[in-house]
Coordinates of C-alpha atoms and ligand atoms in Angstrom, one line a residue:
M1 CA -53.7 23.2 -0.6
A2 CA -56.7 21.3 -1.6
Y3 CA -59.6 23.3 -3.0
K4 CA -63.1 22.1 -4.0
E5 CA -62.6 18.7 -2.5
D6 CA -62.4 20.4 0.9
I7 CA -66.0 21.6 0.6
E8 CA -68.4 19.7 2.8
R9 CA -71.6 21.1 1.5
V10 CA -73.1 24.2 -0.1
L11 CA -75.2 26.2 2.3
F12 CA -76.4 29.0 0.1
D13 CA -76.1 28.7 -3.7
R14 CA -75.7 31.5 -6.2
D15 CA -79.4 31.8 -6.9
L16 CA -80.3 32.1 -3.3
I17 CA -77.6 34.7 -2.6
E18 CA -78.7 36.7 -5.6
Q19 CA -82.4 36.6 -4.6
R20 CA -81.6 37.6 -1.0
T21 CA -79.2 40.4 -2.1
L22 CA -81.9 41.9 -4.3
E23 CA -84.3 41.8 -1.4
L24 CA -81.9 43.6 0.8
G25 CA -81.2 46.2 -1.9
R26 CA -84.9 47.0 -2.2
Q27 CA -85.2 47.2 1.6
I28 CA -82.2 49.5 1.9
K29 CA -83.5 51.7 -0.9
A30 CA -86.8 52.1 0.9
D31 CA -85.0 53.0 4.2
Y32 CA -82.4 55.3 2.7
T33 CA -84.3 57.3 0.1
G34 CA -83.6 61.0 0.6
K35 CA -80.6 60.3 2.9
D36 CA -76.9 60.9 2.4
L37 CA -75.8 57.2 2.1
V38 CA -72.2 56.2 2.6
V39 CA -71.5 52.5 2.2
V40 CA -68.4 51.3 4.0
T41 CA -67.3 47.9 3.0
V42 CA -65.2 45.9 5.3
L43 CA -62.3 44.2 3.6
K44 CA -61.4 41.7 2.7
G45 CA -64.4 39.4 3.3
A46 CA -67.2 41.6 2.2
F47 CA -65.8 42.6 -1.2
V48 CA -67.9 40.2 -3.2
F49 CA -71.2 40.8 -1.3
A50 CA -70.7 44.6 -1.4
A51 CA -70.1 44.5 -5.2
D52 CA -73.5 42.8 -5.6
L53 CA -75.4 44.6 -2.8
T54 CA -74.4 48.2 -3.9
R55 CA -75.6 47.5 -7.4
A56 CA -78.9 46.2 -5.9
I57 CA -79.4 49.6 -4.1
D58 CA -81.0 51.9 -6.6
L59 CA -79.9 55.1 -4.9
P60 CA -77.1 57.7 -5.1
M61 CA -74.3 56.7 -2.7
V62 CA -70.7 57.0 -1.9
V63 CA -68.7 53.8 -1.4
D64 CA -65.6 53.5 0.7
F65 CA -63.6 50.8 2.3
A66 CA -62.1 49.9 5.7
E67 CA -59.8 46.9 6.4
I68 CA -59.7 45.2 9.7
V69 CA -57.4 42.4 10.5
S70 CA -57.9 40.1 13.4
Y71 CA -54.8 38.2 14.3
G72 CA -54.9 34.5 15.1
E73 CA -54.8 31.1 13.6
G74 CA -57.6 28.8 12.5
T75 CA -61.3 29.5 12.6
E76 CA -61.7 31.3 15.9
T77 CA -61.9 35.1 16.2
T78 CA -59.2 36.6 18.4
E79 CA -59.8 39.7 20.5
E80 CA -56.9 41.6 18.9
V81 CA -58.3 43.5 15.9
V82 CA -56.4 46.2 14.1
L83 CA -57.6 48.7 11.6
T84 CA -55.2 48.4 8.6
K85 CA -57.1 50.7 6.3
D86 CA -59.3 53.6 7.4
V87 CA -62.2 55.1 5.5
A88 CA -61.1 58.2 3.5
V89 CA -64.5 59.9 3.2
N90 CA -65.8 62.3 5.8
V91 CA -68.8 60.6 7.5
K92 CA -69.8 63.5 9.7
G93 CA -73.6 64.1 9.4
R94 CA -74.0 61.3 6.9
D95 CA -75.9 58.0 6.9
V96 CA -73.3 55.3 7.1
L97 CA -74.1 51.7 6.3
I98 CA -71.3 49.2 7.1
V99 CA -71.3 46.1 4.9
E100 CA -69.8 43.1 6.6
D101 CA -69.2 39.5 5.5
I102 CA -70.2 37.9 8.8
V103 CA -71.0 38.9 12.4
D104 CA -69.8 36.1 14.6
T105 CA -68.8 37.3 18.1
G106 CA -69.5 40.9 16.8
L107 CA -66.1 42.1 18.1
T108 CA -64.8 43.1 14.7
T109 CA -67.9 45.0 13.7
A110 CA -68.2 46.7 17.1
F111 CA -64.6 47.9 16.7
L112 CA -65.4 49.6 13.4
V113 CA -68.7 51.0 14.8
D114 CA -66.9 52.6 17.7
H115 CA -64.2 53.9 15.4
L116 CA -66.8 55.6 13.1
R117 CA -69.2 56.7 15.7
I118 CA -66.7 59.2 17.1
R119 CA -66.7 61.0 13.7
D120 CA -70.4 61.9 14.3
P121 CA -72.3 60.3 11.4
R122 CA -76.1 61.1 11.4
S123 CA -76.8 57.4 11.4
L124 CA -74.7 54.2 11.6
E125 CA -76.1 50.8 10.8
V126 CA -74.7 47.4 9.7
C127 CA -75.7 45.0 6.9
A128 CA -74.1 41.6 7.3
L129 CA -74.3 38.8 4.7
L130 CA -74.2 36.3 7.5
Y131 CA -74.9 36.3 11.2
K132 CA -74.1 33.6 13.8
P133 CA -76.5 34.5 16.6
A134 CA -75.3 31.7 18.8
K135 CA -71.8 33.1 18.9
Q136 CA -72.5 36.8 19.4
R137 CA -70.8 38.4 22.4
V138 CA -71.2 42.1 21.9
E139 CA -74.1 44.2 20.6
V140 CA -73.8 45.8 17.1
P141 CA -76.4 47.8 15.2
L142 CA -77.2 45.0 12.9
R143 CA -80.1 46.2 10.8
Y144 CA -79.9 43.9 7.8
V145 CA -78.9 40.2 7.6
G146 CA -78.6 38.1 4.6
F147 CA -78.7 34.7 6.2
E148 CA -78.4 33.3 9.7
V149 CA -76.0 30.4 10.1
G150 CA -75.3 28.0 13.0
D151 CA -71.9 27.3 14.5
V152 CA -70.2 26.2 11.3
F153 CA -67.2 27.7 9.6
V154 CA -68.1 28.9 6.2
V155 CA -66.2 30.0 3.1
G156 CA -66.9 31.4 -0.3
Y157 CA -68.5 34.5 -1.8
G158 CA -65.7 36.6 -0.3
L159 CA -65.1 34.5 2.9
D160 CA -61.8 32.7 3.3
Y161 CA -60.0 30.0 5.0
A162 CA -56.2 30.7 5.3
G163 CA -56.6 33.3 2.5
K164 CA -58.3 30.8 0.1
F165 CA -61.8 30.2 -1.1
R166 CA -62.9 33.8 -1.4
N167 CA -63.6 33.3 -5.2
L168 CA -66.1 30.4 -4.7
P169 CA -69.4 31.7 -6.0
E170 CA -71.4 30.0 -3.3
I171 CA -71.3 29.9 0.5
A172 CA -70.1 26.6 1.7
A173 CA -69.1 24.7 4.9
L174 CA -65.6 23.2 4.9
K175 CA -64.8 19.6 5.7
Q176 CA -63.0 19.1 9.0
V177 CA -63.1 22.7 10.0
A178 CA -65.7 22.5 12.6
S179 CA -65.6 25.1 15.3
E180 CA -63.0 24.4 18.0
E181 CA -65.5 25.4 20.7
Ligands
5GP1 P1 -66.3 38.5 14.8 O1 -65.4 39.6 15.2 O2 -67.7 38.9 14.6 O3 -66.2 37.3 15.7 O4 -65.8 37.9 13.4 C1 -65.5 38.7 12.4 C2 -64.6 38.1 11.4 O5 -64.2 36.7 11.7 C3 -65.3 38.1 10.1 O6 -65.3 39.3 9.5 C4 -64.6 37.0 9.4 O7 -63.5 37.5 8.7 C5 -64.2 36.0 10.5 N1 -65.1 34.9 10.6 C6 -66.0 34.6 11.6 N2 -66.7 33.5 11.3 C7 -66.3 33.1 10.1 C8 -66.6 32.0 9.3 O8 -67.5 31.1 9.5 N3 -65.9 31.8 8.1 C9 -65.0 32.7 7.7 N4 -64.4 32.5 6.5 N5 -64.6 33.8 8.5 C10 -65.3 34.0 9.6

């Protein structure tokens, strides 16, 4: 499989991502000071963002992980989402912040929100690195957004195409992987 030659253009470079992550960290610190923060990172796509974001939040916190797999080919989200790794920490009465790579239709995030809400957290909010407002189909408690993107398939900084590109340091659009819609 080709690699960097498949990149169409860089949308958000390392400096921009770093600057925005630091801003989000400051905002989250202001909002969660004095609370019982539990950061739940959604694997695999949010692992790079969460590593930087959590270190930008100057507060005590517990970090945990959930993995959700949506089955399907290509670049479109399917409606079949499966929780393949659950959070281990008890979230009851705590302030849970879900860290996502991207909210596209919102179906994946909504699935995890519903899954955690029944465990009775005190608060439950979402921070997404990327948000595609044009594609959203279901409501999610999206409190923090890194960047909005149009209807373009992006890779890098944790996001993949066919399992690859997660290690690209920047967020980029792929050649010839325009949305099928
Ligand atoms: P949603 O359920 O919001 O439609 O999509 C959620 C998941 O689809 C994301 O967590 C991500 O794994 C994948 N996804 C949606 N849009 C993109 C994109 O532009 N690039 C990549 N790499 N994954 C995407």
